[in-house]
């Protein structure tokens, strides 16, 4: 009897120990797959790229400590600064156009006056389903001098524009990239704005109307403040995305473009790392880009917080 | 019975389980004895057509993997990671624009195996008797007496001074080893020669009363093209341009410079951007694409579009390396162009310029850590240098072989109806004999980008100020560009540089 009791209490104690062990271990076990992937594919390469940025390399056995050489060279590398200016210029122009265009489209397609709204919502969003490389190929065909659809349409209005060579003139080259990027992403922003618009409490509009607010006033004082978090999110995502622009100009120009108009920071990084095989310098460029994105994002967050809203 | 998470989740789970089970049950693909990586569909197609012969001949199975453009990054990653054996292909093809990165390490650490020894000790030329046909300068071992004979333009003569007969290294045109070599060490066997000619719409030039084929110099060529454009403009066709020539990229300028035997960066990392020939060529080029006597217009790199531009007569002269003629035959509407095209050698700047240049190229090499380099070499010999391999390639297209004796093939003499009965292959072979060597280093692409900048400045200068003072301005820009590229080479080089600036 005593023995039985002892067995029972032993097995109960064992069950309890296992249970408590499982309870303690379970969270870590659940986290383990993610942690393995995160360390293997994110942290380890990141740490390695920090080391690489201080080295000259030419293969697995060929590395030499280079100190700050790459970073010093970067400071005086005019091609890098051209890439920085191009990228920042693109980011500013892109955000200034994408956010208002997406919002305008969302307002339009949120209106009950528009018929076939669902079809148009899908149509505008669908361009986002294709990749940047596809958009680049598509715009290459649209913008062919004499034969491209856009050139033909422009030529019908102003005949000399039929010959417009978008890939030869730096100004037009930048416009071409911007058009392609907007075509890809305006629909994406529109979907977020639509969701935000539909979440605005109708009672606020009713109250505003009761106070005599007009359409513009309602938009400015009710709609905009209510969709502010989404706007902030889209600005942050758009900033990071446009600062890391790569495939679009890379495929469109098949190189840096006329007078380097299509050279972005990531493209320069790619050219150095995979074109010339200089992984050390490419890593230094990558960390400069990280610093740039980090700084811009922090400044944006500070501005939005300063305006009284947490993004 | 209801599934607690709902039917869609059940369907997803079932699909996942079924796919997983199918993957587990699928028999593994049998590993091949040899694997070759290629990046072009056409190459894969050609090699697949002769795979059976190879397998029969050697008793080894062969996998041909069309890796596409990712071949460069995949190979570079494998080399950087120091992988060996099964992880590596037994042979791999690389396109000329991408070889620079692979030549960055010191010669002893390049990821590809040096091939000099294989090239010097195999592919020996033999003759059955001194009565066999031959060409001047050939050296062959006579199978009857085992002695070396040299052909002196009329007969085979016994040559006791010659230690060995011609091997592959003597039978392949030397200029095509240059892009795949570093400090004299050869890392690849060339696939092609890619001589460049000009193909033009003879019908439209004749309508304008101009015989373009008589243009021997670039200046004459420009005069004829300018007259051609004037004729069509006065006849109401304002969008007809003579030559395919971009104003913003230096690709065609590089072709012209190669024609003049100028490599912007040579194999000793010497920079030739500021050479007088470059100054003159870039100045000339700028007024070909800008100003009153402009004859150039940019063509699209997309095959369908540039062929359409030729068909429509929007651009009437195209740079045509042999591979581009293949595309033309394959994708042009035959009825639109048949008989209307003619081909001509490149006009020259100076008498010592070549009448051709080169555009594009492919090599095959052996990864240093591969399973068995000797077997890989046998594979390369079969694909690139055997009769079976070369015949398959000839059947596939127009590409001129780098193996010089193949140039005597009677097919090269055949008139080509697509070009109005012109002997196009013969022209290519004649040009191939005069092909200028092309060097590729890790810094070549950077130098060419810098050249594009100077070209852009020169074009802008012509647009704003004409041609007076253009050469001096180009000289200044090119000197500055040279200093910049030198600084970049010094920074990027892993090895200590022995070349002087």
Coordinates of N, CA, C and O in Angstrom, one line a residue, chain B residues 93-255:
Chain B
X93 N 30.0 28.0 -68.4 CA 30.2 29.1 -69.3 C 30.1 30.4 -68.7 O 29.2 30.6 -67.8
X94 N 30.8 31.4 -69.1 CA 30.7 32.8 -68.6 C 30.7 33.7 -69.8 O 31.4 33.5 -70.8
X95 N 29.9 34.7 -69.7 CA 29.8 35.8 -70.7 C 30.8 36.8 -70.5 O 31.2 37.1 -69.4
X96 N 31.3 37.4 -71.6 CA 32.5 38.3 -71.6 C 32.3 39.5 -70.6 O 33.2 39.9 -70.0
X97 N 31.1 40.0 -70.5 CA 30.8 41.1 -69.7 C 31.0 40.8 -68.2 O 31.0 41.7 -67.3
X98 N 31.0 39.5 -67.9 CA 31.0 39.1 -66.5 C 32.3 38.5 -66.0 O 32.5 38.1 -64.8
X99 N 33.3 38.3 -66.9 CA 34.5 37.6 -66.6 C 35.4 38.4 -65.6 O 36.1 37.9 -64.8
X100 N 35.3 39.8 -65.7 CA 36.1 40.6 -64.9 C 36.2 40.3 -63.5 O 37.2 40.1 -62.9
X101 N 35.0 40.1 -62.9 CA 34.9 39.8 -61.4 C 35.7 38.5 -61.1 O 36.2 38.4 -60.0
X102 N 35.6 37.6 -62.0 CA 36.3 36.3 -61.7 C 37.8 36.4 -61.7 O 38.5 35.6 -61.2
X103 N 38.3 37.4 -62.4 CA 39.8 37.6 -62.5 C 40.3 38.5 -61.5 O 41.5 38.9 -61.5
X104 N 39.5 38.9 -60.5 CA 40.0 39.8 -59.4 C 41.1 39.2 -58.5 O 42.0 39.9 -58.2
X105 N 40.9 37.9 -58.1 CA 42.0 37.4 -57.2 C 43.3 37.2 -57.9 O 43.3 37.3 -59.2
X106 N 44.4 37.0 -57.2 CA 45.7 36.7 -57.8 C 45.5 35.5 -58.7 O 44.6 34.6 -58.4
X107 N 46.4 35.3 -59.7 CA 46.3 34.2 -60.7 C 46.1 32.9 -60.0 O 45.3 32.0 -60.4
X108 N 46.8 32.7 -58.9 CA 46.8 31.4 -58.2 C 45.5 31.1 -57.5 O 45.2 30.0 -57.1
X109 N 44.7 32.1 -57.3 CA 43.4 32.0 -56.6 C 42.2 32.2 -57.4 O 41.1 32.3 -56.9
X110 N 42.3 32.4 -58.7 CA 41.1 32.6 -59.6 C 40.3 31.3 -59.5 O 40.9 30.2 -59.4
X111 N 39.0 31.4 -59.4 CA 38.2 30.2 -59.2 C 38.2 29.2 -60.3 O 37.9 28.0 -60.1
X112 N 38.6 29.6 -61.5 CA 38.8 28.7 -62.6 C 40.2 28.1 -62.7 O 41.2 28.8 -62.3
X113 N 40.3 27.0 -63.2 CA 41.6 26.3 -63.4 C 42.3 26.8 -64.6 O 41.7 27.0 -65.6
X114 N 43.6 27.0 -64.4 CA 44.4 27.4 -65.6 C 44.4 26.3 -66.7 O 44.5 25.1 -66.3
X115 N 44.2 26.7 -67.9 CA 44.0 25.7 -69.0 C 45.2 25.6 -69.9 O 45.2 24.8 -70.9
X116 N 46.3 26.4 -69.7 CA 47.4 26.4 -70.6 C 47.9 25.0 -70.9 O 48.2 24.7 -72.0
X117 N 48.1 24.2 -69.8 CA 48.7 22.9 -70.0 C 47.8 22.0 -70.9 O 48.3 21.4 -71.8
X118 N 46.5 22.0 -70.6 CA 45.6 21.2 -71.4 C 45.7 21.7 -72.9 O 45.7 20.9 -73.8
X119 N 45.7 23.0 -73.1 CA 45.7 23.6 -74.4 C 47.0 23.3 -75.2 O 47.0 23.1 -76.4
X120 N 48.1 23.1 -74.4 CA 49.3 22.9 -75.1 C 49.6 21.4 -75.3 O 50.5 21.0 -76.1
X121 N 48.9 20.6 -74.6 CA 49.2 19.1 -74.7 C 48.1 18.3 -75.3 O 48.1 17.1 -75.2
X122 N 47.1 18.9 -75.8 CA 46.1 18.1 -76.5 C 45.6 18.8 -77.8 O 45.9 20.0 -78.0
X123 N 44.8 18.1 -78.6 CA 44.4 18.6 -79.9 C 45.5 18.7 -80.9 O 45.5 19.6 -81.7
X124 N 46.5 17.8 -80.8 CA 47.6 17.8 -81.7 C 47.1 17.6 -83.2 O 46.3 16.7 -83.4
X125 N 47.7 18.4 -84.1 CA 47.4 18.3 -85.5 C 48.2 17.1 -86.1 O 49.4 17.0 -85.8
X126 N 47.5 16.3 -86.8 CA 48.2 15.1 -87.4 C 47.9 15.1 -88.9 O 46.9 15.6 -89.4
X127 N 48.8 14.5 -89.6 CA 48.6 14.2 -91.1 C 49.0 12.8 -91.3 O 49.8 12.2 -90.6
X128 N 48.3 12.2 -92.3 CA 48.6 10.8 -92.6 C 49.9 10.7 -93.4 O 50.7 9.8 -93.3
X129 N 50.0 11.7 -94.3 CA 51.2 11.7 -95.1 C 51.5 13.2 -95.5 O 50.6 14.0 -95.5
X130 N 52.8 13.5 -95.9 CA 53.1 14.9 -96.3 C 52.4 15.3 -97.6 O 52.6 16.4 -98.1
X131 N 51.5 14.5 -98.1 CA 50.7 14.9 -99.3 C 49.3 15.5 -98.9 O 48.6 16.0 -99.7
X132 N 49.0 15.4 -97.6 CA 47.7 15.9 -97.1 C 47.6 17.4 -97.3 O 48.7 18.1 -97.3
X133 N 46.4 17.9 -97.5 CA 46.3 19.4 -97.6 C 46.6 20.1 -96.3 O 46.5 19.5 -95.2
X134 N 47.0 21.3 -96.4 CA 47.3 22.1 -95.2 C 47.4 23.5 -95.5 O 47.2 23.9 -96.6
X135 N 47.7 24.3 -94.5 CA 47.8 25.8 -94.7 C 49.1 26.3 -94.2 O 49.7 25.7 -93.3
X136 N 49.6 27.4 -94.8 CA 50.9 27.9 -94.5 C 51.0 28.1 -92.9 O 50.1 28.7 -92.3
X137 N 52.1 27.6 -92.4 CA 52.4 27.8 -91.0 C 51.9 26.7 -90.1 O 52.3 26.7 -88.9
X138 N 51.1 25.8 -90.6 CA 50.7 24.7 -89.7 C 51.8 23.8 -89.4 O 52.7 23.5 -90.3
X139 N 51.8 23.2 -88.2 CA 52.7 22.2 -87.8 C 52.0 20.9 -87.4 O 51.0 21.0 -86.7
X140 N 52.4 19.8 -88.0 CA 51.6 18.5 -87.8 C 52.6 17.4 -87.6 O 53.7 17.4 -88.1
X141 N 52.1 16.4 -86.8 CA 52.9 15.2 -86.7 C 52.3 14.2 -87.8 O 51.1 14.0 -87.9
X142 N 53.3 13.6 -88.5 CA 52.9 12.6 -89.5 C 52.7 11.2 -88.8 O 53.6 10.8 -88.1
X143 N 51.5 10.7 -89.0 CA 51.2 9.4 -88.3 C 52.1 8.3 -88.8 O 52.4 7.3 -88.1
X144 N 52.6 8.4 -90.1 CA 53.4 7.3 -90.7 C 54.8 7.3 -90.1 O 55.2 6.2 -89.6
X145 N 55.5 8.4 -89.9 CA 56.8 8.4 -89.4 C 57.0 9.0 -88.1 O 58.1 9.0 -87.5
X146 N 56.0 9.6 -87.5 CA 56.0 10.2 -86.2 C 56.8 11.5 -86.1 O 57.1 12.0 -85.1
X147 N 57.2 12.1 -87.3 CA 58.0 13.3 -87.3 C 57.1 14.5 -87.5 O 56.0 14.4 -87.9
X148 N 57.7 15.7 -87.1 CA 56.9 17.0 -87.2 C 57.2 17.6 -88.6 O 58.3 17.7 -89.0
X149 N 56.1 18.0 -89.2 CA 56.2 18.7 -90.5 C 55.6 20.1 -90.4 O 54.6 20.3 -89.6
X150 N 56.2 21.0 -91.2 CA 55.6 22.4 -91.2 C 55.2 22.7 -92.6 O 55.9 22.4 -93.6
X151 N 54.0 23.3 -92.7 CA 53.5 23.6 -94.1 C 54.0 25.0 -94.5 O 54.0 26.0 -93.7
X152 N 54.6 25.1 -95.7 CA 55.2 26.3 -96.1 C 54.5 27.0 -97.3 O 55.1 27.5 -98.2
X153 N 53.2 26.9 -97.2 CA 52.3 27.5 -98.3 C 52.1 26.6 -99.5 O 51.1 26.8 -100.2
X154 N 53.0 25.7 -99.7 CA 52.8 24.8 -100.9 C 52.9 23.3 -100.4 O 52.1 22.5 -100.9
X155 N 53.9 23.0 -99.6 CA 54.1 21.6 -99.2 C 54.3 21.5 -97.7 O 54.7 22.5 -97.1
X156 N 54.2 20.3 -97.2 CA 54.6 20.0 -95.9 C 56.1 19.7 -95.9 O 56.6 18.9 -96.8
X157 N 56.9 20.3 -95.1 CA 58.4 20.1 -95.0 C 58.7 19.6 -93.6 O 58.2 20.1 -92.6
X158 N 59.6 18.6 -93.6 CA 60.1 18.1 -92.3 C 60.7 19.3 -91.5 O 61.5 20.1 -92.1
X159 N 60.4 19.4 -90.3 CA 60.9 20.5 -89.4 C 61.5 19.9 -88.2 O 60.8 19.7 -87.1
X160 N 62.8 19.6 -88.2 CA 63.4 19.1 -87.0 C 63.5 20.0 -85.8 O 63.7 19.6 -84.7
X161 N 63.3 21.3 -86.1 CA 63.5 22.3 -85.0 C 62.2 22.4 -84.2 O 62.2 23.1 -83.1
X162 N 61.1 21.9 -84.7 CA 59.8 22.0 -84.0 C 59.7 20.9 -83.0 O 59.7 19.7 -83.4
X163 N 59.4 21.2 -81.7 CA 59.4 20.1 -80.7 C 58.0 19.4 -80.7 O 57.9 18.2 -80.4
X164 N 56.9 20.1 -81.1 CA 55.6 19.5 -81.0 C 54.8 20.0 -82.1 O 55.0 21.1 -82.7
X165 N 53.8 19.2 -82.5 CA 52.8 19.7 -83.6 C 51.9 20.8 -83.0 O 51.9 21.0 -81.8
X166 N 51.1 21.4 -83.8 CA 50.1 22.4 -83.3 C 49.2 21.7 -82.3 O 48.7 20.6 -82.6
X167 N 48.9 22.4 -81.2 CA 47.9 21.9 -80.3 C 46.8 22.8 -80.3 O 46.7 23.8 -81.1
X168 N 45.8 22.6 -79.4 CA 44.6 23.5 -79.4 C 45.1 25.0 -79.3 O 44.5 25.9 -79.9
X169 N 46.1 25.2 -78.5 CA 46.5 26.6 -78.3 C 46.9 27.3 -79.6 O 46.8 28.6 -79.7
X170 N 47.4 26.5 -80.5 CA 47.8 27.1 -81.8 C 46.7 27.1 -82.8 O 46.7 27.9 -83.8
X171 N 45.7 26.3 -82.6 CA 44.6 26.1 -83.6 C 43.5 27.1 -83.3 O 42.7 27.3 -84.2
X172 N 43.5 27.7 -82.1 CA 42.4 28.7 -81.8 C 43.0 30.0 -82.0 O 44.2 30.3 -81.7
X173 N 42.2 31.0 -82.5 CA 42.7 32.3 -82.8 C 43.2 33.0 -81.5 O 42.4 33.1 -80.6
X174 N 44.5 33.4 -81.5 CA 45.0 33.9 -80.2 C 44.3 35.1 -79.6 O 44.2 35.2 -78.4
X175 N 43.7 36.0 -80.5 CA 43.1 37.2 -80.0 C 41.9 36.8 -79.1 O 41.5 37.6 -78.3
X176 N 41.3 35.6 -79.2 CA 40.2 35.3 -78.4 C 40.5 34.6 -77.1 O 39.6 34.3 -76.3
X177 N 41.8 34.4 -76.9 CA 42.2 33.9 -75.5 C 42.3 35.1 -74.6 O 42.2 35.0 -73.3
X178 N 42.6 36.3 -75.1 CA 42.9 37.5 -74.3 C 41.8 37.8 -73.2 O 42.2 38.1 -72.1
X179 N 40.5 37.8 -73.6 CA 39.5 38.2 -72.6 C 39.5 37.2 -71.4 O 39.1 37.6 -70.3
X180 N 39.9 36.0 -71.6 CA 39.8 35.0 -70.6 C 41.1 34.7 -69.9 O 41.3 33.7 -69.2
X181 N 42.1 35.6 -70.0 CA 43.4 35.4 -69.5 C 43.8 36.5 -68.5 O 43.3 37.6 -68.5
X182 N 44.7 36.1 -67.6 CA 45.3 37.1 -66.7 C 46.8 36.8 -66.6 O 47.2 35.7 -66.3
X183 N 47.5 37.8 -66.9 CA 49.0 37.7 -66.9 C 49.5 36.4 -67.7 O 50.3 35.7 -67.2
X184 N 48.9 36.1 -68.8 CA 49.3 35.0 -69.7 C 48.7 33.7 -69.3 O 48.8 32.7 -70.0
X185 N 48.0 33.6 -68.2 CA 47.4 32.3 -67.8 C 45.9 32.3 -68.3 O 45.1 33.2 -68.1
X186 N 45.6 31.3 -69.1 CA 44.3 31.2 -69.7 C 43.3 30.4 -68.9 O 43.6 29.3 -68.4
X187 N 42.2 31.0 -68.6 CA 41.2 30.4 -67.8 C 39.9 29.8 -68.5 O 39.1 29.3 -67.9
X188 N 39.9 30.1 -69.8 CA 38.7 29.6 -70.5 C 39.0 29.4 -72.0 O 39.9 29.9 -72.6
X189 N 38.2 28.5 -72.6 CA 38.3 28.2 -74.0 C 37.2 29.1 -74.7 O 36.1 29.0 -74.2
X190 N 37.6 29.8 -75.7 CA 36.6 30.7 -76.3 C 35.5 29.9 -77.1 O 35.9 28.9 -77.7
X191 N 34.3 30.4 -77.0 CA 33.2 29.8 -77.7 C 33.1 30.4 -79.2 O 32.6 29.7 -80.0
X192 N 33.6 31.6 -79.3 CA 33.2 32.3 -80.5 C 34.3 33.4 -80.8 O 35.3 33.6 -80.1
X193 N 34.1 34.1 -81.9 CA 35.0 35.2 -82.3 C 34.2 36.5 -82.3 O 34.7 37.6 -81.9
X194 N 32.9 36.5 -82.7 CA 32.0 37.6 -82.8 C 32.6 38.8 -83.5 O 32.7 39.9 -83.0
X195 N 33.1 38.6 -84.8 CA 33.5 39.8 -85.5 C 32.3 40.7 -85.8 O 31.1 40.2 -85.9
X196 N 32.5 42.0 -85.9 CA 31.4 43.0 -86.1 C 31.5 43.5 -87.5 O 32.5 43.9 -88.0
X197 N 30.3 43.5 -88.2 CA 30.2 44.2 -89.5 C 29.1 45.2 -89.4 O 28.5 45.4 -88.3
X198 N 28.8 45.9 -90.5 CA 27.6 46.7 -90.5 C 26.6 46.2 -91.5 O 27.0 45.8 -92.6
X199 N 25.4 46.0 -91.1 CA 24.3 45.6 -92.0 C 23.4 46.7 -92.3 O 23.0 47.5 -91.4
X200 N 23.1 46.9 -93.5 CA 22.3 48.1 -93.9 C 21.2 47.8 -94.9 O 21.3 46.8 -95.6
X201 N 20.2 48.7 -94.9 CA 19.1 48.6 -95.9 C 19.6 49.1 -97.2 O 19.4 50.3 -97.6
X202 N 20.1 48.2 -98.0 CA 20.6 48.5 -99.3 C 19.5 49.1 -100.2 O 19.8 50.1 -101.0
X203 N 18.3 48.6 -100.1 CA 17.2 49.1 -101.0 C 17.0 50.5 -100.7 O 16.8 51.3 -101.7
X204 N 17.0 51.0 -99.5 CA 16.7 52.4 -99.2 C 17.9 53.3 -99.6 O 17.7 54.4 -100.0
X205 N 19.1 52.8 -99.4 CA 20.3 53.6 -99.8 C 20.3 53.7 -101.3 O 20.6 54.8 -101.8
X206 N 19.9 52.6 -102.0 CA 19.9 52.7 -103.5 C 18.9 53.6 -104.0 O 19.1 54.4 -104.9
X207 N 17.7 53.6 -103.3 CA 16.6 54.5 -103.7 C 17.1 56.0 -103.6 O 16.7 56.8 -104.3
X208 N 18.0 56.2 -102.6 CA 18.5 57.5 -102.4 C 19.8 57.8 -103.3 O 20.4 58.8 -103.2
X209 N 20.1 56.8 -104.1 CA 21.2 56.9 -105.1 C 22.6 56.8 -104.4 O 23.5 57.4 -104.9
X210 N 22.6 56.1 -103.3 CA 23.9 56.0 -102.5 C 24.4 54.5 -102.4 O 23.6 53.7 -102.1
X211 N 25.6 54.3 -102.8 CA 26.2 53.0 -102.6 C 27.1 53.0 -101.3 O 28.2 53.5 -101.4
X212 N 26.5 52.5 -100.2 CA 27.2 52.7 -99.0 C 28.5 51.8 -98.9 O 29.4 52.1 -98.2
X213 N 28.5 50.7 -99.7 CA 29.6 49.7 -99.6 C 30.9 50.3 -100.0 O 32.0 49.8 -99.7
X214 N 30.9 51.5 -100.7 CA 32.1 52.1 -101.2 C 32.8 52.9 -100.1 O 33.9 53.5 -100.3
X215 N 32.1 53.1 -99.0 CA 32.7 54.0 -97.9 C 33.8 53.2 -97.2 O 33.6 52.1 -96.6
X216 N 35.0 53.7 -97.3 CA 36.2 53.0 -96.8 C 36.6 53.6 -95.4 O 37.2 52.9 -94.6
X217 N 36.3 54.9 -95.2 CA 36.6 55.6 -94.0 C 35.4 56.0 -93.3 O 34.3 56.2 -93.9
X218 N 35.5 56.3 -92.0 CA 34.3 56.8 -91.2 C 33.8 58.1 -91.7 O 32.6 58.4 -91.7
X219 N 34.8 58.9 -92.2 CA 34.3 60.3 -92.7 C 33.5 60.1 -94.0 O 32.4 60.7 -94.1
X220 N 34.0 59.2 -94.9 CA 33.2 58.9 -96.1 C 31.8 58.3 -95.7 O 30.8 58.7 -96.3
X221 N 31.8 57.5 -94.7 CA 30.6 56.8 -94.3 C 29.6 57.9 -93.8 O 28.4 57.9 -94.1
X222 N 30.2 58.8 -93.0 CA 29.3 59.9 -92.4 C 28.7 60.7 -93.6 O 27.5 61.1 -93.6
X223 N 29.5 61.1 -94.6 CA 29.1 61.9 -95.7 C 27.9 61.2 -96.4 O 26.9 61.8 -96.7
X224 N 28.1 59.9 -96.7 CA 27.1 59.1 -97.4 C 25.8 59.0 -96.6 O 24.7 59.2 -97.1
X225 N 25.9 58.8 -95.3 CA 24.8 58.7 -94.4 C 24.0 60.0 -94.3 O 22.8 60.1 -94.3
X226 N 24.8 61.1 -94.2 CA 24.2 62.4 -94.1 C 23.4 62.7 -95.4 O 22.2 63.2 -95.4
X227 N 24.0 62.3 -96.6 CA 23.3 62.5 -97.8 C 22.0 61.7 -97.9 O 21.0 62.1 -98.4
X228 N 22.1 60.5 -97.3 CA 21.0 59.5 -97.3 C 19.8 60.2 -96.5 O 18.7 60.2 -96.9
X229 N 20.2 60.7 -95.3 CA 19.1 61.3 -94.5 C 18.5 62.5 -95.1 O 17.3 62.7 -95.1
X230 N 19.4 63.3 -95.8 CA 18.9 64.5 -96.5 C 17.9 64.1 -97.5 O 16.8 64.7 -97.7
X231 N 18.2 63.1 -98.3 CA 17.4 62.6 -99.4 C 16.0 62.3 -98.8 O 15.0 62.7 -99.4
X232 N 16.0 61.5 -97.8 CA 14.7 61.0 -97.3 C 13.9 62.2 -96.6 O 12.7 62.2 -96.6
X233 N 14.6 63.1 -96.0 CA 13.9 64.2 -95.4 C 13.3 65.1 -96.5 O 12.1 65.5 -96.3
X234 N 14.0 65.3 -97.6 CA 13.4 66.1 -98.6 C 12.2 65.3 -99.3 O 11.4 65.9 -100.0
X235 N 12.2 64.0 -99.1 CA 11.0 63.2 -99.6 C 10.0 62.9 -98.5 O 9.2 62.0 -98.6
X236 N 10.0 63.7 -97.5 CA 9.0 63.6 -96.5 C 9.1 62.6 -95.4 O 8.2 62.4 -94.6
X237 N 10.3 61.9 -95.4 CA 10.4 60.9 -94.3 C 11.4 61.4 -93.3 O 12.6 61.3 -93.4
X238 N 10.9 62.1 -92.3 CA 11.8 62.8 -91.4 C 12.3 61.9 -90.3 O 13.3 62.3 -89.6
X239 N 11.7 60.8 -90.0 CA 12.2 59.9 -88.9 C 13.0 58.8 -89.4 O 13.1 57.7 -88.8
X240 N 13.7 59.0 -90.5 CA 14.6 57.9 -91.0 C 16.1 58.3 -90.6 O 16.6 59.3 -91.1
X241 N 16.7 57.4 -89.8 CA 18.0 57.7 -89.4 C 19.0 56.7 -90.0 O 18.6 55.6 -90.3
X242 N 20.2 57.1 -90.2 CA 21.2 56.2 -90.8 C 21.7 55.1 -89.9 O 21.3 53.9 -90.0
X243 N 22.4 55.5 -88.9 CA 23.2 54.5 -88.1 C 22.6 54.3 -86.7 O 22.3 55.3 -86.0
X244 N 22.6 53.1 -86.2 CA 22.3 52.8 -84.8 C 23.5 53.3 -84.0 O 24.6 52.8 -84.1
X245 N 23.2 54.3 -83.2 CA 24.3 54.9 -82.4 C 23.8 55.7 -81.2 O 23.2 56.7 -81.4
X246 N 24.0 55.2 -80.0 CA 23.4 55.9 -78.8 C 24.3 57.1 -78.4 O 25.5 57.1 -78.6
X247 N 23.7 58.1 -77.9 CA 24.4 59.3 -77.4 C 24.8 59.2 -76.0 O 25.6 60.0 -75.5
X248 N 24.2 58.2 -75.3 CA 24.4 58.3 -73.8 C 25.2 57.1 -73.3 O 25.6 57.1 -72.1
X249 N 25.4 56.0 -74.0 CA 26.2 54.9 -73.5 C 27.4 54.7 -74.4 O 27.3 55.0 -75.6
X250 N 28.4 54.1 -73.8 CA 29.6 54.0 -74.6 C 29.8 52.6 -75.3 O 30.9 52.4 -75.8
X251 N 28.8 51.8 -75.4 CA 29.0 50.4 -75.9 C 29.6 50.5 -77.4 O 30.5 49.8 -77.7
X252 N 28.9 51.3 -78.2 CA 29.4 51.4 -79.6 C 30.7 52.1 -79.7 O 31.5 51.8 -80.6
X253 N 30.9 53.0 -78.8 CA 32.2 53.7 -78.8 C 33.4 52.7 -78.5 O 34.4 52.8 -79.1
X254 N 33.1 51.8 -77.6 CA 34.1 50.8 -77.2 C 34.3 49.9 -78.4 O 35.5 49.5 -78.7
X255 N 33.3 49.6 -79.2 CA 33.5 48.8 -80.4 C 34.5 49.5 -81.4 O 35.4 49.0 -81.9

